[in-house]
Amino acid sequence: MAKSNFLNPILVAAVKADEIFNELGWEFCFIGGVALLRWGQPRQTIDVDAVIWASLGAEKSFAKSAGRFFKHRFEGSEKTAVEQRILLLRDEDGIDFDLSLGALDFEQRVIDRASYWKIPKHGKIKTCTAEDLIVLKAIANRDQDWIDIQNVCIRQSKKLNLKQVNAELNELLELVDEPEILGRWQAIRKS
């Protein structure tokens, strides 16, 4: 049987971006589908999500720096970066990036807790922890996110720091008006 030389284009893009973000001196980590490949049940993802620490008022500076290495996905994306604190970019290979400009204490903790994941044949990338991925997906509160959370819980099982998940989730729930999130999380924990 021949060995496969297949490289996942999303992971290749993330490895390149990791190098760029380090070159720029950014504090960051990958979240979303890329982190799910590390901690949960791998599934197809079509873009790369990351959180980058960016103080309030620094959005234009980050958009300009990112523009040296990536294309902005649409005209006016710098305005979106300022108003919504997200950079919507595309790399030279056509892979989309959603870079959240983090400013919450929780986002700083996510970045601080992140660690490197060595991916065979690809390189390494810094991803959030499994616990932080659960919290981020719970706050996103989409049906697919809850499936992903369940898969992370199954795969990581007793390795998870549930006290940390509960503490972070409870803190963030004070900022959003979606009380059903806690109930959905508790149902997964009990299953």
Coordinates of C-alpha atoms in Angstrom, one line a residue:
M1 CA 0.0 0.0 0.0
A2 CA 1.4 3.4 -1.0
K3 CA 1.8 6.1 1.6
S4 CA -0.3 9.2 1.1
N5 CA 1.4 12.5 0.5
F6 CA -1.8 14.4 0.9
L7 CA -1.5 17.7 2.7
N8 CA -4.6 19.3 4.1
P9 CA -4.7 22.8 2.5
I10 CA -6.4 24.3 5.6
L11 CA -3.6 23.1 7.8
V12 CA -0.9 24.2 5.3
A13 CA -2.5 27.7 5.4
A14 CA -2.6 27.7 9.2
V15 CA 1.1 26.7 9.4
K16 CA 2.0 29.5 7.1
A17 CA -0.2 32.0 9.0
D18 CA 1.4 30.9 12.3
E19 CA 4.8 31.8 11.0
I20 CA 3.5 35.2 9.7
F21 CA 1.7 36.0 13.0
N22 CA 4.9 35.2 14.9
E23 CA 6.9 37.4 12.5
L24 CA 4.5 40.2 13.2
G25 CA 4.9 39.7 16.9
W26 CA 1.2 39.0 17.4
E27 CA -0.2 37.2 20.4
F28 CA -2.6 34.7 18.9
C29 CA -4.0 31.1 18.7
F30 CA -6.1 29.2 16.3
I31 CA -9.7 28.3 17.3
G32 CA -12.7 26.9 15.4
G33 CA -12.4 24.1 13.0
V34 CA -8.6 24.0 13.0
A35 CA -8.5 23.5 16.8
L36 CA -11.3 21.0 16.5
L37 CA -9.0 18.9 14.3
R38 CA -6.7 18.7 17.3
W39 CA -9.2 18.1 20.1
G40 CA -12.4 16.7 18.7
Q41 CA -13.9 14.7 15.9
P42 CA -12.2 16.0 12.7
R43 CA -14.6 17.3 10.1
Q44 CA -14.3 19.4 7.0
T45 CA -13.6 23.1 7.6
I46 CA -13.3 25.6 4.8
D47 CA -11.6 28.5 6.6
V48 CA -9.1 29.3 9.4
D49 CA -10.2 31.0 12.5
A50 CA -7.9 32.6 15.0
V51 CA -8.1 35.1 17.9
I52 CA -5.4 37.8 18.0
W53 CA -4.9 40.0 21.0
A54 CA -5.5 43.6 19.9
S55 CA -6.1 46.5 22.2
L56 CA -9.1 48.7 21.5
G57 CA -8.2 51.3 18.9
A58 CA -5.5 49.2 17.2
E59 CA -7.8 47.6 14.6
K60 CA -6.6 49.7 11.7
S61 CA -3.0 48.9 12.5
F62 CA -3.7 45.2 12.6
A63 CA -5.6 45.4 9.3
K64 CA -2.7 47.3 7.7
S65 CA -0.1 44.8 9.0
A66 CA -2.2 41.8 7.8
G67 CA -2.6 43.4 4.4
R68 CA 1.1 42.9 3.8
F69 CA 0.6 39.1 3.8
F70 CA -3.0 38.6 3.0
K71 CA -5.7 40.0 0.8
H72 CA -8.7 41.7 2.4
R73 CA -11.8 39.7 1.3
F74 CA -13.7 42.8 0.3
E75 CA -13.3 46.5 -0.1
G76 CA -14.0 48.2 3.2
S77 CA -12.8 45.3 5.3
E78 CA -10.8 47.7 7.4
K79 CA -14.0 49.4 8.4
T80 CA -15.4 46.0 9.4
A81 CA -12.2 45.4 11.5
V82 CA -12.9 48.6 13.4
E83 CA -16.6 48.2 13.8
Q84 CA -16.9 44.5 14.4
R85 CA -13.3 43.7 15.5
I86 CA -12.8 40.9 12.9
L87 CA -10.3 40.8 10.0
L88 CA -11.7 38.9 7.0
L89 CA -8.8 37.9 4.9
R90 CA -7.7 35.5 2.1
D91 CA -4.3 34.0 1.6
E92 CA -2.6 33.6 -1.8
D93 CA -4.0 30.1 -2.2
G94 CA -7.6 31.3 -1.7
I95 CA -8.0 30.1 1.9
D96 CA -10.2 32.4 3.9
F97 CA -9.2 33.6 7.4
D98 CA -11.5 35.0 10.1
L99 CA -9.3 36.7 12.6
S100 CA -11.1 37.9 15.7
L101 CA -9.4 40.9 17.3
G102 CA -9.6 39.9 21.0
A103 CA -9.8 42.4 23.8
L104 CA -11.7 40.5 26.6
D105 CA -9.9 39.1 29.6
F106 CA -11.2 35.7 28.5
E107 CA -9.6 36.1 25.1
Q108 CA -6.3 36.9 26.7
R109 CA -6.5 33.8 28.8
V110 CA -7.4 31.7 25.7
I111 CA -4.2 32.9 24.1
D112 CA -2.1 32.5 27.2
R113 CA -3.3 28.9 27.7
A114 CA -2.7 27.9 24.0
S115 CA -0.1 25.4 23.1
Y116 CA 1.7 24.2 20.0
W117 CA 0.4 21.2 18.1
K118 CA 2.9 19.4 15.8
I119 CA 1.0 18.1 12.8
P120 CA 2.8 15.3 10.9
K121 CA 4.0 16.4 7.4
H122 CA 2.6 19.9 7.9
G123 CA 4.4 21.7 10.7
K124 CA 3.1 23.2 13.9
I125 CA 0.4 25.6 14.9
K126 CA -0.7 27.2 18.2
T127 CA -4.2 26.2 19.1
C128 CA -6.5 27.0 22.0
T129 CA -7.1 24.3 24.7
A130 CA -9.9 21.8 24.4
E131 CA -11.6 23.6 27.3
D132 CA -11.4 27.0 25.6
L133 CA -12.7 25.5 22.4
I134 CA -15.7 24.2 24.2
V135 CA -16.4 27.6 25.7
L136 CA -16.0 29.4 22.4
K137 CA -18.3 27.0 20.6
A138 CA -20.9 27.2 23.4
I139 CA -21.0 31.0 23.1
A140 CA -21.3 30.7 19.3
N141 CA -24.3 28.5 20.1
R142 CA -25.0 27.0 16.6
D143 CA -26.2 23.4 16.2
Q144 CA -22.9 22.3 14.6
D145 CA -21.0 23.8 17.6
W146 CA -22.9 21.7 20.0
I147 CA -22.1 18.6 18.0
D148 CA -18.5 19.6 18.0
I149 CA -18.6 20.2 21.8
Q150 CA -20.0 16.7 22.3
N151 CA -17.3 15.2 20.2
V152 CA -14.6 17.1 22.1
C153 CA -16.0 15.8 25.4
I154 CA -16.1 12.2 24.1
R155 CA -12.5 12.4 22.7
Q156 CA -11.0 14.2 25.6
S157 CA -13.1 12.6 28.3
K158 CA -11.5 12.7 31.7
K159 CA -8.7 15.0 30.5
L160 CA -11.0 18.0 30.5
N161 CA -10.8 20.6 33.2
L162 CA -14.6 21.0 33.7
K163 CA -14.2 23.5 36.5
Q164 CA -12.3 25.8 34.1
V165 CA -15.0 25.3 31.4
N166 CA -17.8 26.1 33.9
A167 CA -16.0 29.2 35.3
E168 CA -15.2 30.7 31.9
L169 CA -18.7 29.9 30.5
N170 CA -20.4 31.4 33.5
E171 CA -18.4 34.6 33.2
L172 CA -19.1 35.0 29.5
L173 CA -22.8 34.2 30.0
E174 CA -23.0 37.5 31.9
L175 CA -22.2 39.3 28.6
V176 CA -24.7 37.5 26.4
D177 CA -28.5 37.0 26.9
E178 CA -28.7 33.4 25.9
P179 CA -29.6 31.4 29.1
E180 CA -30.2 28.2 27.1
I181 CA -26.5 27.9 26.6
L182 CA -25.9 26.8 30.2
G183 CA -28.7 24.2 29.9
R184 CA -27.3 22.7 26.7
W185 CA -23.8 22.5 28.3
Q186 CA -25.1 20.8 31.4
A187 CA -27.0 18.3 29.2
I188 CA -23.8 17.3 27.4
R189 CA -21.9 17.1 30.7
K190 CA -24.4 14.6 32.1
S191 CA -24.5 12.4 29.0

